């Protein structure tokens, strides 16, 4: 009782927005059960790492943190919890090589974590369930929190704030040959519309606070276009149908975004809905991954370069002001000079507003892991640098073409570079800075785009406040 560290936690989140949303849920649960966040890991009774396995670099970083916390354990007492994709993928390895991890939590048992942390009773009960193993700690880890089982969506994923990530699906059925996600997150499950709508309503009326409510919601799924909810009494709900149910419940001005769209599943119905519905941001993140049909096929993406380009044309024709961003994966096995050139050409042709660029690394368990990783690291790096440079130039050119426009922005915070300036984002997910008071954070404004600083717009405010 007198331990000042009692029920204090430190949470580190790695990887994608889904992980951020799931950490949001965890924080909500912890704080509702009396847990308090602390400023440094040294002050915490429980340290939680929410991990990522998509790339080796992410895992290496987390192994580094595990080393750090191992050393910390010599100085003081705390409980170390590892959750998320890496716990799922490397269960055996972590149990063997990192015995200082007190609790391993896979992707299907996260909802039980707070209960287990909270109740010492639950700890021993779990150990008992494991069949009276000699080492209750190990029995506990193995018995419980790594079991697959049915996925359960949390009911809420954020504590407060005017922006929220909201998972509508979990898992993925696509099995792109390079990707670990379907193995660590399992098959696609769509969340019920009732649960999604209930979370949105809760976000609009922040509990016990005079907060300004929600201004931006990002719906999350590995492939939101394949969202398909099957109601118990029969009947199905598609992604566009879900959006049509969400829009009318949005109070005041709220931006609605979604991530990620798979090019093979993006329908005309969805494109037309984005064009027609003002609440839907005119921004589509549409990962192309590569520009060569040969490589796209080997990646198992199930579309061709021609399909992608045709899709882009249809999108741009229907939604003229749309901003398109993408993911590009360089150095996949067998990628020759010609394949690589085709990727640069596609980038030139499409003129993406922005791109996340990655260098392929083999993930054990995926189909591509069986292929020879035959593009030398130095060549992968060289190609990736060229891709990054090209995208930087394209981004600047595209943005230069927008100078002089008056656009709506959501003010997110204070600029890191200048405390007198505010940082905001456009519907197209572009960053804008302009002078203004922090009182405006969390509101919409209208600004004129005046110049570029790197790839950030500098602007002047035309109209402040929500409208
Ligand atoms: N579901 C999204 C889609 O289909 O585009 C992407 C999710 S994935 C977690 C995010 C990005 O990580 C992918 O678009 C891909 O470019 C990259 N990625 C996935 N596996 C990778 C690997 N083995 N090596 C490097 N990058 C990888
Ligand atoms: Fe991975 Fe492909 Fe699924 Fe995206 S669609 S999560 S890249 S398997």
CSV table of C-alpha atoms and ligand atoms in Angstrom, one decimal:
chain,number,residue,atom,x,y,z
A,1,UNK,CA,0.0,0.0,0.0
A,2,UNK,CA,2.8,2.4,0.9
A,3,UNK,CA,4.9,1.6,-2.1
A,4,UNK,CA,4.9,4.9,-4.0
A,5,UNK,CA,5.4,2.9,-7.2
A,6,UNK,CA,2.3,0.9,-6.7
A,7,UNK,CA,0.2,0.9,-9.9
A,8,UNK,CA,2.5,3.1,-11.9
A,9,UNK,CA,3.2,2.2,-15.5
A,10,UNK,CA,5.5,3.2,-18.4
A,11,UNK,CA,4.3,2.3,-21.9
A,12,UNK,CA,6.4,2.3,-25.1
A,13,UNK,CA,4.6,1.7,-28.4
A,14,UNK,CA,6.4,0.6,-31.6
A,15,UNK,CA,5.1,0.2,-35.2
A,16,UNK,CA,1.8,1.1,-36.9
A,17,UNK,CA,-1.3,3.1,-36.0
A,18,UNK,CA,-3.1,-0.1,-35.0
A,19,UNK,CA,-0.5,-0.6,-32.3
A,20,UNK,CA,-1.0,3.1,-31.2
A,21,UNK,CA,-4.8,2.5,-31.1
A,22,UNK,CA,-4.3,-0.7,-29.0
A,23,UNK,CA,-2.0,1.2,-26.7
A,24,UNK,CA,-4.7,3.9,-26.4
A,25,UNK,CA,-7.1,1.2,-25.3
A,26,UNK,CA,-4.6,-0.2,-22.8
A,27,UNK,CA,-4.0,3.2,-21.3
A,28,UNK,CA,-7.7,3.8,-20.9
A,29,UNK,CA,-8.1,0.5,-19.2
A,30,UNK,CA,-5.1,1.0,-16.9
A,31,UNK,CA,-6.1,4.5,-15.9
A,32,UNK,CA,-9.7,3.4,-15.3
A,33,UNK,CA,-8.3,0.8,-12.9
A,34,UNK,CA,-6.3,3.4,-11.0
A,35,UNK,CA,-3.0,3.0,-12.7
A,36,UNK,CA,-0.9,6.2,-13.2
A,37,UNK,CA,1.5,6.9,-16.0
A,38,UNK,CA,5.0,8.1,-15.0
A,39,UNK,CA,7.6,10.4,-16.6
A,40,UNK,CA,10.5,7.9,-16.7
A,41,UNK,CA,10.7,4.1,-16.9
A,42,UNK,CA,12.7,4.1,-13.6
A,43,UNK,CA,9.6,5.4,-11.7
A,44,UNK,CA,7.3,2.6,-12.9
A,45,UNK,CA,6.2,-0.5,-11.2
A,46,UNK,CA,5.3,-2.0,-14.6
A,47,UNK,CA,7.0,-1.3,-17.9
A,48,UNK,CA,5.1,-2.4,-21.0
A,49,UNK,CA,6.5,-2.6,-24.5
A,50,UNK,CA,3.9,-2.9,-27.3
A,51,UNK,CA,5.9,-4.3,-30.1
A,52,UNK,CA,6.2,-4.6,-33.9
A,53,UNK,CA,7.5,-7.4,-36.1
A,54,UNK,CA,6.9,-6.0,-39.6
A,55,UNK,CA,10.6,-5.2,-40.2
A,56,UNK,CA,13.7,-6.6,-38.6
A,57,UNK,CA,14.8,-3.1,-37.7
A,58,UNK,CA,11.7,-2.7,-35.4
A,59,UNK,CA,12.5,-6.0,-33.7
A,60,UNK,CA,16.2,-5.1,-33.3
A,61,UNK,CA,15.2,-1.9,-31.6
A,62,UNK,CA,13.0,-3.8,-29.2
A,63,UNK,CA,15.7,-6.4,-28.5
A,64,UNK,CA,17.9,-3.3,-27.6
A,65,UNK,CA,15.2,-2.1,-25.2
A,66,UNK,CA,15.0,-5.5,-23.6
A,67,UNK,CA,18.8,-5.3,-23.0
A,68,UNK,CA,18.3,-1.9,-21.4
A,69,UNK,CA,15.6,-3.2,-19.1
A,70,UNK,CA,17.6,-6.2,-18.2
A,71,UNK,CA,20.3,-3.9,-16.9
A,72,UNK,CA,17.7,-1.8,-15.1
A,73,UNK,CA,16.4,-4.9,-13.3
A,74,UNK,CA,19.7,-5.0,-11.4
A,75,UNK,CA,19.1,-1.6,-10.0
A,76,UNK,CA,15.4,-1.7,-9.0
A,77,UNK,CA,12.3,-3.9,-9.0
A,78,UNK,CA,9.7,-3.6,-11.7
A,79,UNK,CA,7.6,-5.9,-13.9
A,80,UNK,CA,8.4,-6.1,-17.6
A,81,UNK,CA,5.6,-6.9,-20.0
A,82,UNK,CA,6.0,-7.5,-23.7
A,83,UNK,CA,2.9,-7.4,-25.8
A,84,UNK,CA,2.0,-7.3,-29.5
A,85,UNK,CA,3.3,-8.8,-32.7
A,86,UNK,CA,6.8,-9.6,-31.5
A,87,UNK,CA,5.4,-11.6,-28.5
A,88,UNK,CA,3.3,-13.5,-30.9
A,89,UNK,CA,6.1,-14.2,-33.4
A,90,UNK,CA,9.0,-14.9,-31.1
A,91,UNK,CA,7.4,-16.5,-28.1
A,92,UNK,CA,9.9,-19.3,-27.7
A,93,UNK,CA,12.9,-17.1,-28.3
A,94,UNK,CA,11.8,-14.5,-25.8
A,95,UNK,CA,11.0,-17.1,-23.2
A,96,UNK,CA,14.5,-18.6,-23.7
A,97,UNK,CA,16.6,-15.5,-24.3
A,98,UNK,CA,14.8,-12.9,-22.2
A,99,UNK,CA,13.8,-14.5,-18.9
A,100,UNK,CA,13.6,-11.1,-17.4
A,101,UNK,CA,10.4,-10.5,-19.3
A,102,UNK,CA,7.8,-11.2,-16.7
A,103,UNK,CA,4.8,-11.4,-18.9
A,104,UNK,CA,4.3,-12.1,-22.6
A,105,UNK,CA,1.0,-11.0,-24.2
A,106,UNK,CA,0.1,-12.1,-27.7
A,107,UNK,CA,-2.3,-10.2,-30.0
A,108,UNK,CA,-5.4,-12.2,-29.0
A,109,UNK,CA,-5.2,-11.9,-25.2
A,110,UNK,CA,-4.5,-8.2,-24.8
A,111,UNK,CA,-7.9,-7.6,-23.2
A,112,UNK,CA,-6.9,-9.7,-20.2
A,113,UNK,CA,-3.7,-7.8,-19.5
A,114,UNK,CA,-5.0,-5.2,-17.1
A,115,UNK,CA,-6.9,-7.8,-15.1
A,116,UNK,CA,-3.8,-9.9,-14.8
A,117,UNK,CA,-1.6,-7.0,-13.8
A,118,UNK,CA,-4.3,-5.8,-11.3
A,119,UNK,CA,-4.9,-9.0,-9.5
A,120,UNK,CA,-2.2,-11.0,-8.0
A,121,UNK,CA,-4.9,-13.6,-7.6
A,122,UNK,CA,-5.3,-13.7,-11.4
A,123,UNK,CA,-1.6,-14.3,-11.6
A,124,UNK,CA,-1.8,-17.4,-9.5
A,125,UNK,CA,-5.0,-18.6,-10.9
A,126,UNK,CA,-3.4,-18.6,-14.3
A,127,UNK,CA,-0.5,-20.5,-13.1
A,128,UNK,CA,-2.8,-23.1,-11.7
A,129,UNK,CA,-4.6,-23.3,-15.0
A,130,UNK,CA,-1.3,-24.2,-16.5
A,131,UNK,CA,-1.4,-27.4,-14.6
A,132,UNK,CA,0.7,-26.7,-11.6
A,133,UNK,CA,4.0,-26.2,-13.4
A,134,UNK,CA,7.1,-26.1,-11.3
A,135,UNK,CA,7.8,-22.5,-12.3
A,136,UNK,CA,4.6,-20.6,-11.8
A,137,UNK,CA,6.0,-17.5,-13.5
A,138,UNK,CA,6.8,-19.5,-16.7
A,139,UNK,CA,3.5,-21.4,-16.4
A,140,UNK,CA,1.7,-18.1,-16.3
A,141,UNK,CA,3.4,-16.8,-19.3
A,142,UNK,CA,2.9,-19.9,-21.4
A,143,UNK,CA,-0.6,-20.7,-20.2
A,144,UNK,CA,-2.3,-17.5,-20.8
A,145,UNK,CA,-1.6,-14.5,-22.6
A,146,UNK,CA,-0.2,-15.9,-25.8
A,147,UNK,CA,-3.2,-18.3,-26.6
A,148,UNK,CA,-4.7,-17.5,-29.9
A,149,UNK,CA,-8.5,-17.8,-29.6
A,150,UNK,CA,-11.1,-15.5,-31.0
A,151,UNK,CA,-10.1,-11.8,-31.4
A,152,UNK,CA,-12.0,-9.4,-29.2
A,153,UNK,CA,-12.2,-5.7,-30.1
A,154,UNK,CA,-11.8,-3.2,-27.3
A,155,UNK,CA,-14.7,-0.9,-26.8
A,156,UNK,CA,-12.6,2.3,-26.9
A,157,UNK,CA,-9.1,3.2,-28.0
A,158,UNK,CA,-8.2,6.6,-26.7
A,159,UNK,CA,-8.2,8.5,-23.5
A,160,UNK,CA,-9.0,12.0,-24.7
A,161,UNK,CA,-7.9,14.4,-27.4
A,162,UNK,CA,-9.5,15.7,-30.6
A,163,UNK,CA,-7.9,13.0,-32.9
A,164,UNK,CA,-8.6,9.3,-32.6
A,165,UNK,CA,-7.5,6.1,-34.3
A,166,UNK,CA,-10.3,3.6,-34.4
A,167,UNK,CA,-9.8,-0.1,-35.4
A,168,UNK,CA,-12.7,-1.5,-37.5
A,169,UNK,CA,-10.9,-4.7,-38.5
A,170,UNK,CA,-8.2,-6.9,-37.2
A,171,UNK,CA,-5.9,-9.3,-39.1
A,172,UNK,CA,-5.4,-9.8,-42.8
A,173,UNK,CA,-6.3,-12.5,-45.4
A,174,UNK,CA,-4.0,-11.3,-48.2
A,175,UNK,CA,-0.7,-13.0,-47.4
A,176,UNK,CA,1.4,-10.7,-49.5
A,177,UNK,CA,4.5,-13.0,-49.7
A,178,UNK,CA,6.8,-10.6,-47.8
A,179,UNK,CA,4.5,-9.7,-44.9
A,180,UNK,CA,4.3,-11.2,-41.4
A,181,UNK,CA,1.0,-9.5,-40.5
A,182,UNK,CA,-1.4,-12.3,-41.3
A,183,UNK,CA,0.8,-14.7,-39.2
A,184,UNK,CA,0.9,-12.5,-36.1
A,185,UNK,CA,-2.5,-10.9,-36.3
A,186,UNK,CA,-4.4,-13.8,-37.9
A,187,UNK,CA,-7.3,-13.8,-40.3
A,188,UNK,CA,-9.5,-10.8,-41.0
A,189,UNK,CA,-12.2,-10.0,-38.5
A,190,UNK,CA,-14.6,-7.1,-39.0
A,191,UNK,CA,-15.8,-5.2,-35.9
A,192,UNK,CA,-19.5,-4.8,-35.5
A,193,UNK,CA,-21.0,-1.5,-36.6
A,194,UNK,CA,-22.8,-1.2,-33.3
A,195,UNK,CA,-19.5,-1.3,-31.4
A,196,UNK,CA,-17.9,1.2,-33.9
A,197,UNK,CA,-20.7,3.6,-33.7
A,198,UNK,CA,-20.8,3.4,-29.9
A,199,UNK,CA,-17.1,4.3,-29.7
A,200,UNK,CA,-17.7,7.2,-32.0
A,201,UNK,CA,-20.5,8.5,-29.9
A,202,UNK,CA,-18.4,8.2,-26.8
A,203,UNK,CA,-15.6,10.2,-28.5
A,204,UNK,CA,-18.0,13.0,-29.2
A,205,UNK,CA,-18.9,13.4,-25.6
A,206,UNK,CA,-15.7,13.1,-23.6
A,207,UNK,CA,-16.4,11.6,-20.2
A,208,UNK,CA,-16.3,14.0,-17.3
A,209,UNK,CA,-14.5,16.7,-19.2
A,210,UNK,CA,-15.2,20.0,-20.7
A,211,UNK,CA,-13.0,18.9,-23.7
A,212,UNK,CA,-13.8,20.1,-27.1
A,213,UNK,CA,-14.7,16.6,-28.4
A,214,UNK,CA,-13.5,14.9,-31.4
A,215,UNK,CA,-12.4,16.6,-34.7
A,216,UNK,CA,-10.7,13.7,-36.6
A,217,UNK,CA,-11.3,10.0,-36.7
A,218,UNK,CA,-9.1,7.6,-38.6
A,219,UNK,CA,-10.7,4.2,-39.2
A,220,UNK,CA,-8.0,1.4,-39.2
A,221,UNK,CA,-7.6,-1.9,-40.8
A,222,UNK,CA,-4.9,-3.7,-42.9
A,223,UNK,CA,-7.3,-3.6,-45.8
A,224,UNK,CA,-10.4,-1.5,-45.0
A,225,UNK,CA,-11.9,-2.1,-48.4
A,226,UNK,CA,-12.5,-5.7,-47.5
A,227,UNK,CA,-14.4,-4.8,-44.3
A,228,UNK,CA,-17.4,-7.1,-44.3
A,229,UNK,CA,-19.6,-7.5,-41.2
A,230,UNK,CA,-21.9,-10.5,-41.1
A,231,UNK,CA,-24.8,-9.8,-38.8
A,232,UNK,CA,-26.0,-12.8,-36.7
A,233,UNK,CA,-29.5,-12.7,-38.2
A,234,UNK,CA,-28.0,-12.7,-41.8
A,235,UNK,CA,-27.2,-9.7,-43.9
A,236,UNK,CA,-23.8,-8.1,-44.5
A,237,UNK,CA,-22.3,-4.6,-44.2
A,238,UNK,CA,-19.6,-3.5,-46.6
A,239,UNK,CA,-17.1,-0.7,-46.0
A,240,UNK,CA,-19.0,2.0,-48.0
A,241,UNK,CA,-22.2,1.0,-46.2
A,242,UNK,CA,-20.4,1.3,-42.9
A,243,UNK,CA,-19.2,4.8,-43.8
A,244,UNK,CA,-22.7,5.7,-44.7
A,245,UNK,CA,-23.8,4.7,-41.2
A,246,UNK,CA,-21.0,6.6,-39.5
A,247,UNK,CA,-21.4,10.0,-41.3
A,248,UNK,CA,-24.8,10.9,-40.0
A,249,UNK,CA,-23.8,10.3,-36.4
A,250,UNK,CA,-20.8,12.7,-36.6
A,251,UNK,CA,-21.7,15.8,-34.6
A,252,UNK,CA,-20.2,19.2,-35.5
A,253,UNK,CA,-17.4,19.3,-38.0
A,254,UNK,CA,-15.4,16.0,-37.9
A,255,UNK,CA,-12.9,14.7,-40.5
A,256,UNK,CA,-13.2,11.0,-41.2
A,257,UNK,CA,-10.2,9.2,-42.6
A,258,UNK,CA,-9.3,5.5,-43.2
A,259,UNK,CA,-6.2,3.4,-43.6
A,260,UNK,CA,-5.2,1.3,-45.5
A,261,UNK,CA,-6.8,0.8,-48.9
A,262,UNK,CA,-5.6,-2.2,-50.9
A,263,UNK,CA,-5.6,-1.4,-54.7
A,264,UNK,CA,-7.2,-4.7,-55.6
A,265,UNK,CA,-10.3,-4.0,-53.5
A,266,UNK,CA,-10.9,-0.3,-53.9
A,267,UNK,CA,-14.4,0.0,-55.4
A,268,UNK,CA,-16.0,2.7,-57.5
A,269,UNK,CA,-18.7,2.9,-54.9
A,270,UNK,CA,-16.1,4.0,-52.3
A,271,UNK,CA,-14.5,6.5,-54.7
A,272,UNK,CA,-17.8,8.1,-55.4
A,273,UNK,CA,-18.7,8.2,-51.8
A,274,UNK,CA,-15.5,10.1,-51.0
A,275,UNK,CA,-16.3,12.5,-53.8
A,276,UNK,CA,-19.8,13.1,-52.5
A,277,UNK,CA,-19.4,13.2,-48.8
A,278,UNK,CA,-17.7,16.3,-47.3
A,279,UNK,CA,-16.9,14.6,-43.9
A,280,UNK,CA,-14.6,12.1,-45.8
A,281,UNK,CA,-11.1,13.5,-46.2
A,282,UNK,CA,-9.9,13.7,-49.8
A,283,UNK,CA,-6.9,11.6,-49.0
A,284,UNK,CA,-6.3,8.0,-50.0
A,285,UNK,CA,-3.3,6.0,-48.9
A,286,UNK,CA,-3.0,3.4,-51.6
A,287,UNK,CA,0.2,1.3,-51.3
A,288,UNK,CA,1.5,0.3,-54.7
A,289,UNK,CA,4.6,-1.5,-53.3
A,290,UNK,CA,6.2,-1.8,-56.7
A,291,UNK,CA,6.0,-0.8,-60.4
A,292,UNK,CA,6.9,-4.1,-62.0
A,293,UNK,CA,4.3,-6.7,-62.8
A,294,UNK,CA,6.8,-9.4,-62.4
A,295,UNK,CA,7.6,-8.3,-58.8
A,296,UNK,CA,4.0,-7.4,-58.0
A,297,UNK,CA,3.1,-11.0,-58.9
A,298,UNK,CA,5.9,-12.4,-56.8
A,299,UNK,CA,4.8,-10.2,-53.9
A,300,UNK,CA,1.3,-11.8,-54.2
A,301,UNK,CA,-0.3,-8.3,-54.5
A,302,UNK,CA,-3.0,-9.6,-56.9
A,303,UNK,CA,-3.1,-6.5,-59.2
A,304,UNK,CA,-1.0,-5.2,-62.1
A,305,UNK,CA,0.7,-1.9,-62.7
A,306,UNK,CA,-2.0,-1.2,-65.4
A,307,UNK,CA,-4.8,-1.9,-62.9
A,308,UNK,CA,-3.1,0.5,-60.4
A,309,UNK,CA,-2.7,3.2,-62.9
A,310,UNK,CA,-6.2,2.9,-64.2
A,311,UNK,CA,-7.5,3.0,-60.6
A,312,UNK,CA,-5.5,6.2,-60.0
A,313,UNK,CA,-7.0,7.7,-63.1
A,314,UNK,CA,-10.5,6.9,-62.0
A,315,UNK,CA,-9.9,8.3,-58.5
A,316,UNK,CA,-8.4,11.5,-59.8
A,317,UNK,CA,-11.2,12.0,-62.3
A,318,UNK,CA,-13.9,11.4,-59.7
A,319,UNK,CA,-12.2,13.3,-56.8
A,320,UNK,CA,-10.2,16.1,-58.5
A,321,UNK,CA,-8.6,17.5,-55.3
A,322,UNK,CA,-7.6,14.1,-53.9
A,323,UNK,CA,-4.2,13.6,-52.3
A,324,UNK,CA,-2.7,10.2,-53.0
A,325,UNK,CA,0.1,8.6,-50.9
A,326,UNK,CA,1.7,5.2,-51.1
A,327,UNK,CA,4.1,2.6,-49.7
A,328,UNK,CA,7.0,1.4,-51.9
A,329,UNK,CA,9.0,-1.7,-51.1
A,330,UNK,CA,12.4,-1.9,-52.7
A,331,UNK,CA,14.8,-4.8,-53.1
A,332,UNK,CA,12.3,-7.7,-53.2
A,333,UNK,CA,14.0,-11.0,-54.3
A,334,UNK,CA,14.6,-11.1,-58.0
A,335,UNK,CA,14.3,-7.3,-58.4
A,336,UNK,CA,16.4,-6.5,-61.5
A,337,UNK,CA,17.4,-3.1,-62.9
A,338,UNK,CA,14.4,-3.1,-65.2
A,339,UNK,CA,11.9,-3.8,-62.4
A,340,UNK,CA,13.4,-1.1,-60.4
A,341,UNK,CA,13.3,1.4,-63.3
A,342,UNK,CA,9.6,0.6,-63.7
A,343,UNK,CA,9.0,1.6,-60.1
A,344,UNK,CA,10.7,5.0,-60.6
A,345,UNK,CA,8.6,5.5,-63.8
A,346,UNK,CA,5.4,4.7,-62.0
A,347,UNK,CA,6.3,7.2,-59.3
A,348,UNK,CA,6.9,9.8,-62.0
A,349,UNK,CA,3.7,9.0,-63.7
A,350,UNK,CA,1.4,9.0,-60.6
A,351,UNK,CA,3.1,12.0,-58.8
A,352,UNK,CA,2.2,10.8,-55.3
A,353,UNK,CA,1.8,13.6,-52.7
A,354,UNK,CA,4.1,11.4,-50.5
A,355,UNK,CA,5.4,7.9,-50.0
A,356,UNK,CA,6.6,5.7,-47.2
A,357,UNK,CA,9.6,3.8,-48.6
A,358,UNK,CA,11.0,0.6,-47.3
A,359,UNK,CA,13.9,-1.8,-48.0
A,360,UNK,CA,12.8,-5.4,-48.1
A,361,UNK,CA,14.0,-7.6,-45.3
A,362,UNK,CA,13.1,-11.3,-45.1
A,363,UNK,CA,10.6,-12.3,-42.4
A,364,UNK,CA,10.8,-15.9,-41.3
A,365,UNK,CA,7.6,-17.8,-41.9
A,366,UNK,CA,6.5,-15.7,-44.9
A,367,UNK,CA,6.5,-17.3,-48.4
A,368,UNK,CA,9.2,-14.8,-49.6
A,369,UNK,CA,11.5,-16.1,-46.9
A,370,UNK,CA,12.0,-19.2,-49.0
A,371,UNK,CA,13.3,-17.1,-51.9
A,372,UNK,CA,16.9,-16.1,-52.2
A,373,UNK,CA,17.4,-12.6,-50.8
A,374,UNK,CA,19.5,-11.8,-53.8
A,375,UNK,CA,19.5,-8.0,-54.1
A,376,UNK,CA,22.7,-7.1,-52.2
A,377,UNK,CA,22.1,-4.8,-49.2
A,378,UNK,CA,24.3,-2.0,-50.7
A,379,UNK,CA,22.2,-2.1,-53.9
A,380,UNK,CA,19.0,-2.1,-52.0
A,381,UNK,CA,20.2,1.0,-50.1
A,382,UNK,CA,21.3,2.7,-53.3
A,383,UNK,CA,18.0,2.1,-54.9
A,384,UNK,CA,16.1,3.2,-51.8
A,385,UNK,CA,18.0,6.4,-51.6
A,386,UNK,CA,17.2,7.2,-55.2
A,387,UNK,CA,13.5,6.4,-54.6
A,388,UNK,CA,13.5,8.7,-51.5
A,389,UNK,CA,15.2,11.5,-53.5
A,390,UNK,CA,12.8,11.2,-56.4
A,391,UNK,CA,9.8,11.2,-54.0
A,392,UNK,CA,11.2,14.3,-52.3
A,393,UNK,CA,11.4,16.1,-55.6
A,394,UNK,CA,7.9,15.0,-56.6
A,395,UNK,CA,6.5,16.0,-53.3
A,396,UNK,CA,8.0,19.5,-53.6
A,397,UNK,CA,6.7,19.9,-57.2
A,398,UNK,CA,3.2,18.7,-56.3
A,399,UNK,CA,3.1,21.1,-53.3
A,400,UNK,CA,4.5,24.0,-55.3
A,401,UNK,CA,1.5,23.6,-57.6
A,402,UNK,CA,-0.8,24.2,-54.5
A,403,UNK,CA,0.8,27.5,-53.4
A,404,UNK,CA,-1.7,30.3,-53.3
A,405,UNK,CA,-4.6,28.0,-52.5
A,406,UNK,CA,-6.9,28.6,-49.5
A,407,UNK,CA,-7.4,25.3,-47.7
A,408,UNK,CA,-9.0,24.1,-44.5
A,409,UNK,CA,-6.7,22.7,-41.8
A,410,UNK,CA,-7.0,21.0,-38.5
A,411,UNK,CA,-4.6,22.6,-35.9
A,412,UNK,CA,-2.7,19.9,-34.2
A,413,UNK,CA,-0.1,21.6,-32.0
A,414,UNK,CA,2.7,24.0,-31.7
A,415,UNK,CA,5.5,23.8,-34.3
A,416,UNK,CA,8.6,22.1,-33.0
A,417,UNK,CA,10.8,24.5,-34.7
A,418,UNK,CA,9.1,27.7,-33.6
A,419,UNK,CA,7.0,28.1,-30.5
A,420,UNK,CA,5.2,31.1,-32.1
A,421,UNK,CA,3.9,28.9,-34.9
A,422,UNK,CA,1.1,26.4,-35.0
A,423,UNK,CA,1.3,23.0,-36.8
A,424,UNK,CA,-1.7,21.9,-38.7
A,425,UNK,CA,-2.7,19.3,-41.3
A,426,UNK,CA,-4.7,19.6,-44.5
A,427,UNK,CA,-7.4,17.1,-45.6
A,428,UNK,CA,-4.7,15.6,-47.8
A,429,UNK,CA,-2.5,14.9,-44.8
A,430,UNK,CA,0.0,17.7,-45.6
A,431,UNK,CA,1.7,19.6,-42.9
A,432,UNK,CA,1.3,23.4,-42.6
A,433,UNK,CA,2.8,25.9,-40.2
A,434,UNK,CA,1.6,29.5,-39.5
A,435,UNK,CA,1.7,32.0,-36.7
A,436,UNK,CA,-1.0,31.7,-34.1
A,437,UNK,CA,-2.0,31.1,-30.5
A,438,UNK,CA,-1.9,27.6,-28.9
A,439,UNK,CA,-5.5,28.3,-27.8
A,440,UNK,CA,-6.5,27.3,-31.4
A,441,UNK,CA,-5.2,23.7,-31.1
A,442,UNK,CA,-7.9,21.2,-31.8
A,443,UNK,CA,-9.9,23.6,-34.0
A,444,UNK,CA,-10.3,24.0,-37.8
A,445,UNK,CA,-9.0,27.0,-39.6
A,446,UNK,CA,-8.7,28.3,-43.1
A,447,UNK,CA,-5.2,29.2,-44.4
A,448,UNK,CA,-3.6,30.5,-47.5
A,449,UNK,CA,-0.6,28.3,-48.6
A,450,UNK,CA,2.3,30.8,-49.2
A,451,UNK,CA,5.6,29.0,-49.4
A,452,UNK,CA,7.4,25.7,-48.7
A,453,UNK,CA,9.9,24.9,-45.9
A,454,UNK,CA,11.3,21.5,-47.0
A,455,UNK,CA,8.0,19.7,-47.6
A,456,UNK,CA,6.0,21.7,-45.0
A,457,UNK,CA,3.8,24.5,-46.2
A,458,UNK,CA,4.1,27.9,-44.6
A,459,UNK,CA,0.8,29.7,-44.6
A,460,UNK,CA,-1.2,32.7,-43.3
A,461,UNK,CA,-4.4,32.3,-41.4
A,462,UNK,CA,-7.5,33.6,-43.2
A,463,UNK,CA,-10.2,32.4,-40.9
A,464,UNK,CA,-9.9,31.0,-37.4
A,465,UNK,CA,-12.2,28.8,-35.4
A,466,UNK,CA,-14.4,25.9,-36.3
A,467,UNK,CA,-16.7,26.2,-39.2
B,1,LIG,N1,-1.8,-3.5,-45.2
B,1,LIG,C1,-1.0,-2.5,-45.7
B,1,LIG,C2,-0.9,-2.8,-47.3
B,1,LIG,O1,-1.3,-3.7,-47.8
B,1,LIG,O2,-0.4,-1.9,-47.9
B,1,LIG,C3,0.3,-2.4,-45.2
B,1,LIG,C4,0.7,-2.9,-43.9
B,1,LIG,S1,2.4,-3.2,-43.6
B,1,LIG,C5,2.3,-3.5,-41.9
B,1,LIG,C6,3.1,-1.6,-43.9
B,1,LIG,C7,4.2,-1.6,-44.9
B,1,LIG,O3,5.3,-2.3,-44.4
B,1,LIG,C8,3.9,-2.4,-46.2
B,1,LIG,O4,3.1,-1.5,-47.1
B,1,LIG,C9,5.2,-2.7,-46.8
B,1,LIG,O5,5.7,-1.7,-47.7
B,1,LIG,C10,6.1,-2.7,-45.5
B,1,LIG,N2,6.6,-4.1,-45.3
B,1,LIG,C11,5.9,-5.2,-45.0
B,1,LIG,N3,6.7,-6.3,-44.9
B,1,LIG,C12,7.9,-5.9,-45.1
B,1,LIG,C13,9.2,-6.5,-45.2
B,1,LIG,N4,9.3,-7.8,-45.0
B,1,LIG,N5,10.3,-5.7,-45.4
B,1,LIG,C14,10.2,-4.4,-45.6
B,1,LIG,N6,9.0,-3.7,-45.5
B,1,LIG,C15,7.9,-4.4,-45.3
B,2,LIG,FE1,0.6,-7.3,-45.1
B,2,LIG,FE2,-0.4,-7.5,-47.6
B,2,LIG,FE3,-2.0,-7.8,-45.5
B,2,LIG,FE4,-0.9,-5.4,-46.0
B,2,LIG,S1,-2.4,-6.5,-47.3
B,2,LIG,S2,-1.0,-6.4,-44.0
B,2,LIG,S3,1.1,-5.9,-46.8
B,2,LIG,S4,-0.3,-9.2,-46.1
